[in-house]
PDB file of C-alpha atoms in Angstrom:
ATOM      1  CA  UNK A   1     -50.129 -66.961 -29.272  1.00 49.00           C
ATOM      2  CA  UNK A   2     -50.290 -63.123 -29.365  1.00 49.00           C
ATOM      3  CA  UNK A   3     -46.667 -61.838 -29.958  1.00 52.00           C
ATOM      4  CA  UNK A   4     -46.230 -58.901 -27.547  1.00 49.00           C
ATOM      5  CA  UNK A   5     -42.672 -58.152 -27.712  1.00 50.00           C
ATOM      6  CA  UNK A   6     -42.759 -55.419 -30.506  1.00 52.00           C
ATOM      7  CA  UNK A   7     -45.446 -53.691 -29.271  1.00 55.00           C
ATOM      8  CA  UNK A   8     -43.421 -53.361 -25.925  1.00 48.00           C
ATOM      9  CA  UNK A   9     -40.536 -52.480 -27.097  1.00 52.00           C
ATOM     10  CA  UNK A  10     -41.823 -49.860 -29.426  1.00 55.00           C
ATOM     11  CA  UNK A  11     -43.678 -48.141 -26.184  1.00 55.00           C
ATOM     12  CA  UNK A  12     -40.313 -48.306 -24.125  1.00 54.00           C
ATOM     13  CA  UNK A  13     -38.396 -46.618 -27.837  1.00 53.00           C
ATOM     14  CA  UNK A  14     -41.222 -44.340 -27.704  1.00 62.00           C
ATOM     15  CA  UNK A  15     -40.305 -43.184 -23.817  1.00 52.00           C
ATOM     16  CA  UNK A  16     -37.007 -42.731 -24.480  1.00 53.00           C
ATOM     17  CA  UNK A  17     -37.645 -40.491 -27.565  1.00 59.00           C
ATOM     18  CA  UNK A  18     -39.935 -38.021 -25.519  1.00 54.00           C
ATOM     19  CA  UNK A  19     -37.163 -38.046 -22.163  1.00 49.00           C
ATOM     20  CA  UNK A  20     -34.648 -37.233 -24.673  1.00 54.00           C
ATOM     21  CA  UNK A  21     -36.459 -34.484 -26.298  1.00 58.00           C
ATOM     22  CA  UNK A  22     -37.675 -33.163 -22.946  1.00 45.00           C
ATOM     23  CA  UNK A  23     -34.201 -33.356 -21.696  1.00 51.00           C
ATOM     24  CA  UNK A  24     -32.552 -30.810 -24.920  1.00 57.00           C
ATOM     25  CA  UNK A  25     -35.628 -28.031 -24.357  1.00 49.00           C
ATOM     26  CA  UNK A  26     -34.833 -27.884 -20.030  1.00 49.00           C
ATOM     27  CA  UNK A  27     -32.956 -25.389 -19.207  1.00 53.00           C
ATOM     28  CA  UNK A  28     -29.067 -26.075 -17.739  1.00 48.00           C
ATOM     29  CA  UNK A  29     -29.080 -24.869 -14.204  1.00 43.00           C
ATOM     30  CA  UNK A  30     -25.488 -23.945 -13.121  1.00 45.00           C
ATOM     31  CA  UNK A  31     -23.750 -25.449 -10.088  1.00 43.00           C
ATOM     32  CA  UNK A  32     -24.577 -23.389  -7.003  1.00 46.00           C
ATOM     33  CA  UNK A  33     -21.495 -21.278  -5.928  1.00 40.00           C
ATOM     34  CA  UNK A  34     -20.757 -20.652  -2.389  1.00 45.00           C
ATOM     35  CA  UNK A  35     -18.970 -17.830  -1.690  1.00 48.00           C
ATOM     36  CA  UNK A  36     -16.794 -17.928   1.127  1.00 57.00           C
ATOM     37  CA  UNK A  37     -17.366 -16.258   4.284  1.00 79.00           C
ATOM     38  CA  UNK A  38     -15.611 -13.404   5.715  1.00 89.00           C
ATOM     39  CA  UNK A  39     -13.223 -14.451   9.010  1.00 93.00           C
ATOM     40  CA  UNK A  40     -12.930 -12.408  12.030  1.00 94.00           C
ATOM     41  CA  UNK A  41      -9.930 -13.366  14.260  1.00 94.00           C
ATOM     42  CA  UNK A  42      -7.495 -11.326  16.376  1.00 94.00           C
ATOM     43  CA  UNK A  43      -4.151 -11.636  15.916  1.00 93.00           C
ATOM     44  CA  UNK A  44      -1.390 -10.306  18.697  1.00 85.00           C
ATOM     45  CA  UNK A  45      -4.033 -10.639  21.571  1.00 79.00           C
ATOM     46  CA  UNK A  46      -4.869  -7.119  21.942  1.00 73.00           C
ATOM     47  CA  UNK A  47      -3.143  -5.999  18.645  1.00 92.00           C
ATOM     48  CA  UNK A  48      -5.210  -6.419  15.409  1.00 96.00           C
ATOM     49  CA  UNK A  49      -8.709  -7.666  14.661  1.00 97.00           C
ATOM     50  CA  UNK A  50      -8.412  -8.525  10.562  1.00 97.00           C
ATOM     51  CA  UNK A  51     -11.686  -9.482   8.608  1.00 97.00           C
ATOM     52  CA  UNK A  52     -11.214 -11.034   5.286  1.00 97.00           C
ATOM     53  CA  UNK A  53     -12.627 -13.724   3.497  1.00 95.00           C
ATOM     54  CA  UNK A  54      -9.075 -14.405   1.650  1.00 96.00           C
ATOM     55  CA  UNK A  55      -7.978 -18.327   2.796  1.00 92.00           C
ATOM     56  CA  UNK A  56      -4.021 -17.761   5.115  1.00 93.00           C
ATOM     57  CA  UNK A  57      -3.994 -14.396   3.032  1.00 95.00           C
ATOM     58  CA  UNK A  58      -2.105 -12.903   6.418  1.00 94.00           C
ATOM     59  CA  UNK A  59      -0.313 -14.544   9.474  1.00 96.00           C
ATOM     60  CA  UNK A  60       1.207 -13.028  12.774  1.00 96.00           C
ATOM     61  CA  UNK A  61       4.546 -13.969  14.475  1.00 96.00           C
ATOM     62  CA  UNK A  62       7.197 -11.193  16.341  1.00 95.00           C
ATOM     63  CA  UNK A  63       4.290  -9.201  16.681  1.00 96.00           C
ATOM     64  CA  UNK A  64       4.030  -8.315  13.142  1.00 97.00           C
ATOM     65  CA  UNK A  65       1.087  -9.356  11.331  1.00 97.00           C
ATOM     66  CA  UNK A  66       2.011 -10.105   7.665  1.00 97.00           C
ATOM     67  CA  UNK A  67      -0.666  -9.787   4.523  1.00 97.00           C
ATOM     68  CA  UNK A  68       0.887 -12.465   1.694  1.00 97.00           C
ATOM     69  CA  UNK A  69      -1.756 -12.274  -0.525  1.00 97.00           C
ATOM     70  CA  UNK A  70      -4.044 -10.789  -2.705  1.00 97.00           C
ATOM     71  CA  UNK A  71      -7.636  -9.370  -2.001  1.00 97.00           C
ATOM     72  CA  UNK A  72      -9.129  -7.524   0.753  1.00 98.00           C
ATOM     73  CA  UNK A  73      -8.624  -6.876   4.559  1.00 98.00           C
ATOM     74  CA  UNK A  74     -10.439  -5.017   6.905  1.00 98.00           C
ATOM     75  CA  UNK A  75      -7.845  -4.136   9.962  1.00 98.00           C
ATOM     76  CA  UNK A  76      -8.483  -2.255  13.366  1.00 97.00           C
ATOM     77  CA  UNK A  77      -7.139  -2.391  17.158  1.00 96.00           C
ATOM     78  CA  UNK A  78      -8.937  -4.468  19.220  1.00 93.00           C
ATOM     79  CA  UNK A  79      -8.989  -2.612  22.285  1.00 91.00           C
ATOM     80  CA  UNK A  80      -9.386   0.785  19.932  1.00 92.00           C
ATOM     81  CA  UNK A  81      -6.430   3.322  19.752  1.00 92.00           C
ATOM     82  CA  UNK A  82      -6.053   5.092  22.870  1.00 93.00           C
ATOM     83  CA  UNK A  83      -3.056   3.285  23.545  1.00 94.00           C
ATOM     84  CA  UNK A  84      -0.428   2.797  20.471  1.00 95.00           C
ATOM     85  CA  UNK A  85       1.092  -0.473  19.982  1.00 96.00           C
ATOM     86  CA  UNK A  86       4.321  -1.313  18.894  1.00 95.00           C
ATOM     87  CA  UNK A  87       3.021  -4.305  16.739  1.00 97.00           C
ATOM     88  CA  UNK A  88       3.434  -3.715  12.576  1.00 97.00           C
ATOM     89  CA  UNK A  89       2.003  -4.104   9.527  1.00 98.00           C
ATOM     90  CA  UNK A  90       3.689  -5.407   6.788  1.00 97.00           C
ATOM     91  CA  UNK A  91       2.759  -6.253   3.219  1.00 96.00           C
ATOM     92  CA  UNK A  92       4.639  -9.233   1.074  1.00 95.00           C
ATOM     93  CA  UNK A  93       1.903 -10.075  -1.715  1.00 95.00           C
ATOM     94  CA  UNK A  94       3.665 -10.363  -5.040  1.00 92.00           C
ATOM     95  CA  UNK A  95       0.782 -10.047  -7.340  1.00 88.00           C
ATOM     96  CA  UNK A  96      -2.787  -8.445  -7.789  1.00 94.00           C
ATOM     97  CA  UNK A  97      -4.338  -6.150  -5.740  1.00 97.00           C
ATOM     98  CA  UNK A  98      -4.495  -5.978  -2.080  1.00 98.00           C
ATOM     99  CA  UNK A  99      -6.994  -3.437  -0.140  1.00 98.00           C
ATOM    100  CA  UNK A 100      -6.611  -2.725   3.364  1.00 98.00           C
ATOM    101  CA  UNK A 101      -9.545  -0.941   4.876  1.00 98.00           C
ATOM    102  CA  UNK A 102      -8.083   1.177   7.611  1.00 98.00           C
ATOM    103  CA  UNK A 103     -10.665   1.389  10.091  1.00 98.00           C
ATOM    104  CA  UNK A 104      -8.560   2.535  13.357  1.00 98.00           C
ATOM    105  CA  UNK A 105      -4.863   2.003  14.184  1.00 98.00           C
ATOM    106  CA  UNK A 106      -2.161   3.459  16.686  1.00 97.00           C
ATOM    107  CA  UNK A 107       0.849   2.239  15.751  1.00 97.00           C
ATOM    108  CA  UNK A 108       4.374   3.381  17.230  1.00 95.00           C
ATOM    109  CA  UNK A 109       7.522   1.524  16.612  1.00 93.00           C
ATOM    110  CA  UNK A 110      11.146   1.942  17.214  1.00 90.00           C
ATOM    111  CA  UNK A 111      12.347  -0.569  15.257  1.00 91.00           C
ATOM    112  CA  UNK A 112      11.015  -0.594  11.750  1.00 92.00           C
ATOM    113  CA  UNK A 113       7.988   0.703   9.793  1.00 94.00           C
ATOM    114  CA  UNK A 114       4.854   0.868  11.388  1.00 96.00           C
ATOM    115  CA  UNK A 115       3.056  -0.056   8.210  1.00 97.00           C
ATOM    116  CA  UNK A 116       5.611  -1.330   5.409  1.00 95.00           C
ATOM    117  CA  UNK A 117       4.606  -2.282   2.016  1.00 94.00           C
ATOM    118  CA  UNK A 118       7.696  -4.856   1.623  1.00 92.00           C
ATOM    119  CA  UNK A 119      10.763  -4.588  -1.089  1.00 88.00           C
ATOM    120  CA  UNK A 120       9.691  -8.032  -2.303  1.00 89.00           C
ATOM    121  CA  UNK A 121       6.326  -6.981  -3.043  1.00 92.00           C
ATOM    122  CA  UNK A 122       4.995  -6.295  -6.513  1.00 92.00           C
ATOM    123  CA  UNK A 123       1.324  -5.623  -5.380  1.00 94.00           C
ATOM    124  CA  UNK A 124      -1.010  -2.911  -6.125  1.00 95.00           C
ATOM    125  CA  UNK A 125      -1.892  -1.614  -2.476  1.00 97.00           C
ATOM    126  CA  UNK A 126      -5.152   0.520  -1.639  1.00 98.00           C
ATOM    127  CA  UNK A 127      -5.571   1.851   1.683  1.00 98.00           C
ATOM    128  CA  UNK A 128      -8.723   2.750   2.495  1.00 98.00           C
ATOM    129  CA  UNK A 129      -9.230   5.307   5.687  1.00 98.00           C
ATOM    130  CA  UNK A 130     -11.864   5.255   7.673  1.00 98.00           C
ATOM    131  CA  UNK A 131     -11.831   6.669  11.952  1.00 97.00           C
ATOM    132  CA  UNK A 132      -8.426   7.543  13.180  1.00 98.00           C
ATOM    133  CA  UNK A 133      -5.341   6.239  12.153  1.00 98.00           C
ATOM    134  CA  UNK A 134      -1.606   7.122  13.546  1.00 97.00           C
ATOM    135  CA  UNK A 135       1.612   5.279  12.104  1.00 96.00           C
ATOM    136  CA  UNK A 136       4.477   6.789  13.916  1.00 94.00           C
ATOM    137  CA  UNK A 137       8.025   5.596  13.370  1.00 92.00           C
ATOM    138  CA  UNK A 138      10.631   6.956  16.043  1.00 88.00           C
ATOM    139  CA  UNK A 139      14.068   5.454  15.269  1.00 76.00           C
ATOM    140  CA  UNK A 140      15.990   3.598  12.267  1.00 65.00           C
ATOM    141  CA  UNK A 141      15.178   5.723   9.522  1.00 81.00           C
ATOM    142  CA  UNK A 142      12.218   4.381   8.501  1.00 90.00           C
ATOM    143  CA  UNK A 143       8.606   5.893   7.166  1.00 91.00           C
ATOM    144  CA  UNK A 144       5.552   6.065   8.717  1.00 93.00           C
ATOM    145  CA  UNK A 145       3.970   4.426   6.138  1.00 95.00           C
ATOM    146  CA  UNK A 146       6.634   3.180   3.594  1.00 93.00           C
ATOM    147  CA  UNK A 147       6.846   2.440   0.327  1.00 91.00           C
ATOM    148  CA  UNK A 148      10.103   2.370  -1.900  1.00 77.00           C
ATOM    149  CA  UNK A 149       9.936   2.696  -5.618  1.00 69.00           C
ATOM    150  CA  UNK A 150       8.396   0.743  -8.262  1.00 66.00           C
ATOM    151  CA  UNK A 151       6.978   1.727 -11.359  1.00 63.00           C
ATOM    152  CA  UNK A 152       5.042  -1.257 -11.834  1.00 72.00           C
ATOM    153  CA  UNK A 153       2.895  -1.174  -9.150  1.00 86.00           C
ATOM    154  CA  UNK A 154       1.269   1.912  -6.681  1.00 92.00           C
ATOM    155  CA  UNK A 155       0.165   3.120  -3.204  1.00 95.00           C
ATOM    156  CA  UNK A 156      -2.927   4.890  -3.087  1.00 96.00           C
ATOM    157  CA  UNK A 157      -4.698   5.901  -0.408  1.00 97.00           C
ATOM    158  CA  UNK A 158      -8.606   6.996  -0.334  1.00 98.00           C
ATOM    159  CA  UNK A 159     -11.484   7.393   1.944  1.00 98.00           C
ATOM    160  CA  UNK A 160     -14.115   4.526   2.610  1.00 98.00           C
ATOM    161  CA  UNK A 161     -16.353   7.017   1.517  1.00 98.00           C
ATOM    162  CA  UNK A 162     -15.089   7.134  -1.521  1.00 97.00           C
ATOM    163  CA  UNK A 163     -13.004   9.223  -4.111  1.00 96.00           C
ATOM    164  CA  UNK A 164     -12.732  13.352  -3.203  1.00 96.00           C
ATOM    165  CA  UNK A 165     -14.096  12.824   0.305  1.00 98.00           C
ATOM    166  CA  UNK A 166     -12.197  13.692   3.590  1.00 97.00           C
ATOM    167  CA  UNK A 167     -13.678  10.860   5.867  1.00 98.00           C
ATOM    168  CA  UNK A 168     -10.859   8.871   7.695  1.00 98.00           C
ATOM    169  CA  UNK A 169      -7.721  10.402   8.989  1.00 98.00           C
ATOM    170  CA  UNK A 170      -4.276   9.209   8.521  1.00 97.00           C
ATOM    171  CA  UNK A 171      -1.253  10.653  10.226  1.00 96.00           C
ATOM    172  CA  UNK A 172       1.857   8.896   9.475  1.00 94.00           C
ATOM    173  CA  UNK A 173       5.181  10.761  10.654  1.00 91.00           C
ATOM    174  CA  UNK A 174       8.860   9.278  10.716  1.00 88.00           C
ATOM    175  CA  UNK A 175      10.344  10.930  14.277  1.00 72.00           C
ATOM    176  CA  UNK A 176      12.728  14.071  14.167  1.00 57.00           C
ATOM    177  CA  UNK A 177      15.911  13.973  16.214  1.00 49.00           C
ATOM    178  CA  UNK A 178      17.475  17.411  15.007  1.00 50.00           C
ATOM    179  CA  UNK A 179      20.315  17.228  13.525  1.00 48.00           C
ATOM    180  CA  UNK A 180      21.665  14.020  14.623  1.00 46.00           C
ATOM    181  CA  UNK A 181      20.501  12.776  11.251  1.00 47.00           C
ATOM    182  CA  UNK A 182      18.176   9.718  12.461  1.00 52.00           C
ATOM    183  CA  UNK A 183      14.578   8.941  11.509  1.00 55.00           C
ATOM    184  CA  UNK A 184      14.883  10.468   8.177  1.00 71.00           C
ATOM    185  CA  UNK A 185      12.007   8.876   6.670  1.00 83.00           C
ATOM    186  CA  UNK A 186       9.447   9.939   5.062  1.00 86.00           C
ATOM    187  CA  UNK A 187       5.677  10.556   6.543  1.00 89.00           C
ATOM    188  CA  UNK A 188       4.597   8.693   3.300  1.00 92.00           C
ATOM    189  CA  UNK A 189       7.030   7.198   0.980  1.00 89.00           C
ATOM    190  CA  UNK A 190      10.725   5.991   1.087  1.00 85.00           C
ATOM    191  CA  UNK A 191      12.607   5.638   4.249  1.00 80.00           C
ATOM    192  CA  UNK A 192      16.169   7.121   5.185  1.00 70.00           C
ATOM    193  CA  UNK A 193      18.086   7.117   1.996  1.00 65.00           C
ATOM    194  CA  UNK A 194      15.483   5.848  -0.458  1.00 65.00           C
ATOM    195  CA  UNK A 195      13.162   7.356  -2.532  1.00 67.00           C
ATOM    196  CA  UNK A 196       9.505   6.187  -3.070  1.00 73.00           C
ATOM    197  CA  UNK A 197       7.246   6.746  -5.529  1.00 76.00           C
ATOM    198  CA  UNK A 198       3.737   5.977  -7.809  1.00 85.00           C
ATOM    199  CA  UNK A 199       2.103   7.016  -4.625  1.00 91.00           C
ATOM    200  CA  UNK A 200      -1.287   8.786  -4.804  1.00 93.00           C
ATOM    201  CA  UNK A 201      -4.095  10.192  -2.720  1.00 95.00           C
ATOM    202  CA  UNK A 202      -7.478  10.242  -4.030  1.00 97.00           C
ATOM    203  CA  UNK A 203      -9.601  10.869  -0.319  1.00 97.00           C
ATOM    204  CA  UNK A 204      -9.615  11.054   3.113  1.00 97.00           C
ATOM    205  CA  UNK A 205      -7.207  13.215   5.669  1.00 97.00           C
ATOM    206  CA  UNK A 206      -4.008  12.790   5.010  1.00 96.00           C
ATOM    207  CA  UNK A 207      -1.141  14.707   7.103  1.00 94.00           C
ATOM    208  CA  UNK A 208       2.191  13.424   6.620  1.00 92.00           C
ATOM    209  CA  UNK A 209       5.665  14.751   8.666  1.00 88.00           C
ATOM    210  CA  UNK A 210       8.743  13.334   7.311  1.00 81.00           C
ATOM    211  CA  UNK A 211      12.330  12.610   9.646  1.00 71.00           C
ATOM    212  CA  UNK A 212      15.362  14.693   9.791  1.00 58.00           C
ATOM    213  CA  UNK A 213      15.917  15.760   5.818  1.00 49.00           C
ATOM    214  CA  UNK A 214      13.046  13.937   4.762  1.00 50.00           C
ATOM    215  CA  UNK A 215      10.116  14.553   2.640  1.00 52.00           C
ATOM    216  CA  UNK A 216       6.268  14.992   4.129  1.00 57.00           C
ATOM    217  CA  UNK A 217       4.917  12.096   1.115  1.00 63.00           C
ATOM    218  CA  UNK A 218       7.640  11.045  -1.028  1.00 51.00           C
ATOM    219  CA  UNK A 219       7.270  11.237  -5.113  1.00 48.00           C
ATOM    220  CA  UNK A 220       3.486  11.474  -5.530  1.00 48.00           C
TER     221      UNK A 220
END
């Protein structure tokens, strides 16, 4: 009898050798990465339309829609700005950057900022203009667009076109009640009483009115 055995198992060594050497000389493909897709949804019924692709980066409730954290939001009316709304912005990220592409807002509001970046928030915040924006606060000494101090972190505000261009209009104003002392708020900056600062603008059409004995933008 014909031992087979060695023969066999020297073809099946023989196998593995050459899988194992074609194996180290193949190339490693990487995992595939899906980025996640940017959300539309409208918040306040006819308030806001936000698009991000940041997971419960903002929220709504009391009609004021809140951005918590980091990364980048597009935000507009959804029935366009004809008519302002008394709905808010506010910003409460504590870290990183947050952009907010401004891409058409009429906000008016009685009873706080129309667009506040929060005390509590430590956040780098870019606004980015584009079409016609209007943040008008017209009672309790607040800014149109406020932003207290803080050293550590900044307010600019630029055109979607980019640096040095003047596409995308902002007007932000804090309302004037002569000398009865209320609304003194900046247009951009601290509100009545406060001082803001590390705020600059790089693009886009900026006109700013501040409140009774108030600044136009606050500590550029």
């Amino acid at each position: 009898m014909i031992n087979t055995k060695p023969k066999l198992k020297g073809k099946i060594l023989s196998l593995l050798t050459a899988f194992a050497m074609l194996a180290a000389v193949l190339p490693v493909l990487p995992a595939e990465v899906t980025a996640l897709a940017a959300t539309t949804e409208n918040y306040g019924g006819s308030a806001f339309t936000v698009t991000t692709d940041v997971t419960d980066g903002c929220s709504y409730a009391d009609s004021l829609l809140t951005i918590s954290s980091a990364g980048e939001y597009t935000i507009s009316q959804t029935d366009g700005t004809d008519e302002a709304t008394s709905d808010t912005i506010a910003i409460t990220a504590t870290n990183g950057d947050v952009t907010i592409n401004l891409a058409g807002v009429n906000i008016l509001s009685s009873s706080t900022s129309p667009f506040l970046i929060d005390s509590s928030s430590t956040a780098n915040v870019k606004v980015v203009l584009s079409n016609t924006n209007t943040l008008t606060a017209t009672g309790g000494d607040y800014a149109g667009l406020q932003k207290g101090t803080g050293e550590n972190y900044s307010l600019t505000i630029t055109s979607a076109s980019g640096e040095g261009s003047t596409d995308g209009t902002i007007t932000a104003s804090s309302g004037y009640s002569g000398d009865t002392g209320n609304s003194g708020g900046a247009g951009i900056g601290g509100g009545s009483g406060s001082e803001g600062s590390n705020i600059k603008i790089t693009g886009g059409t900026v006109t700013a009115a501040g409140g009774y004995g108030a600044g136009t933008v606050a500590a550029c």
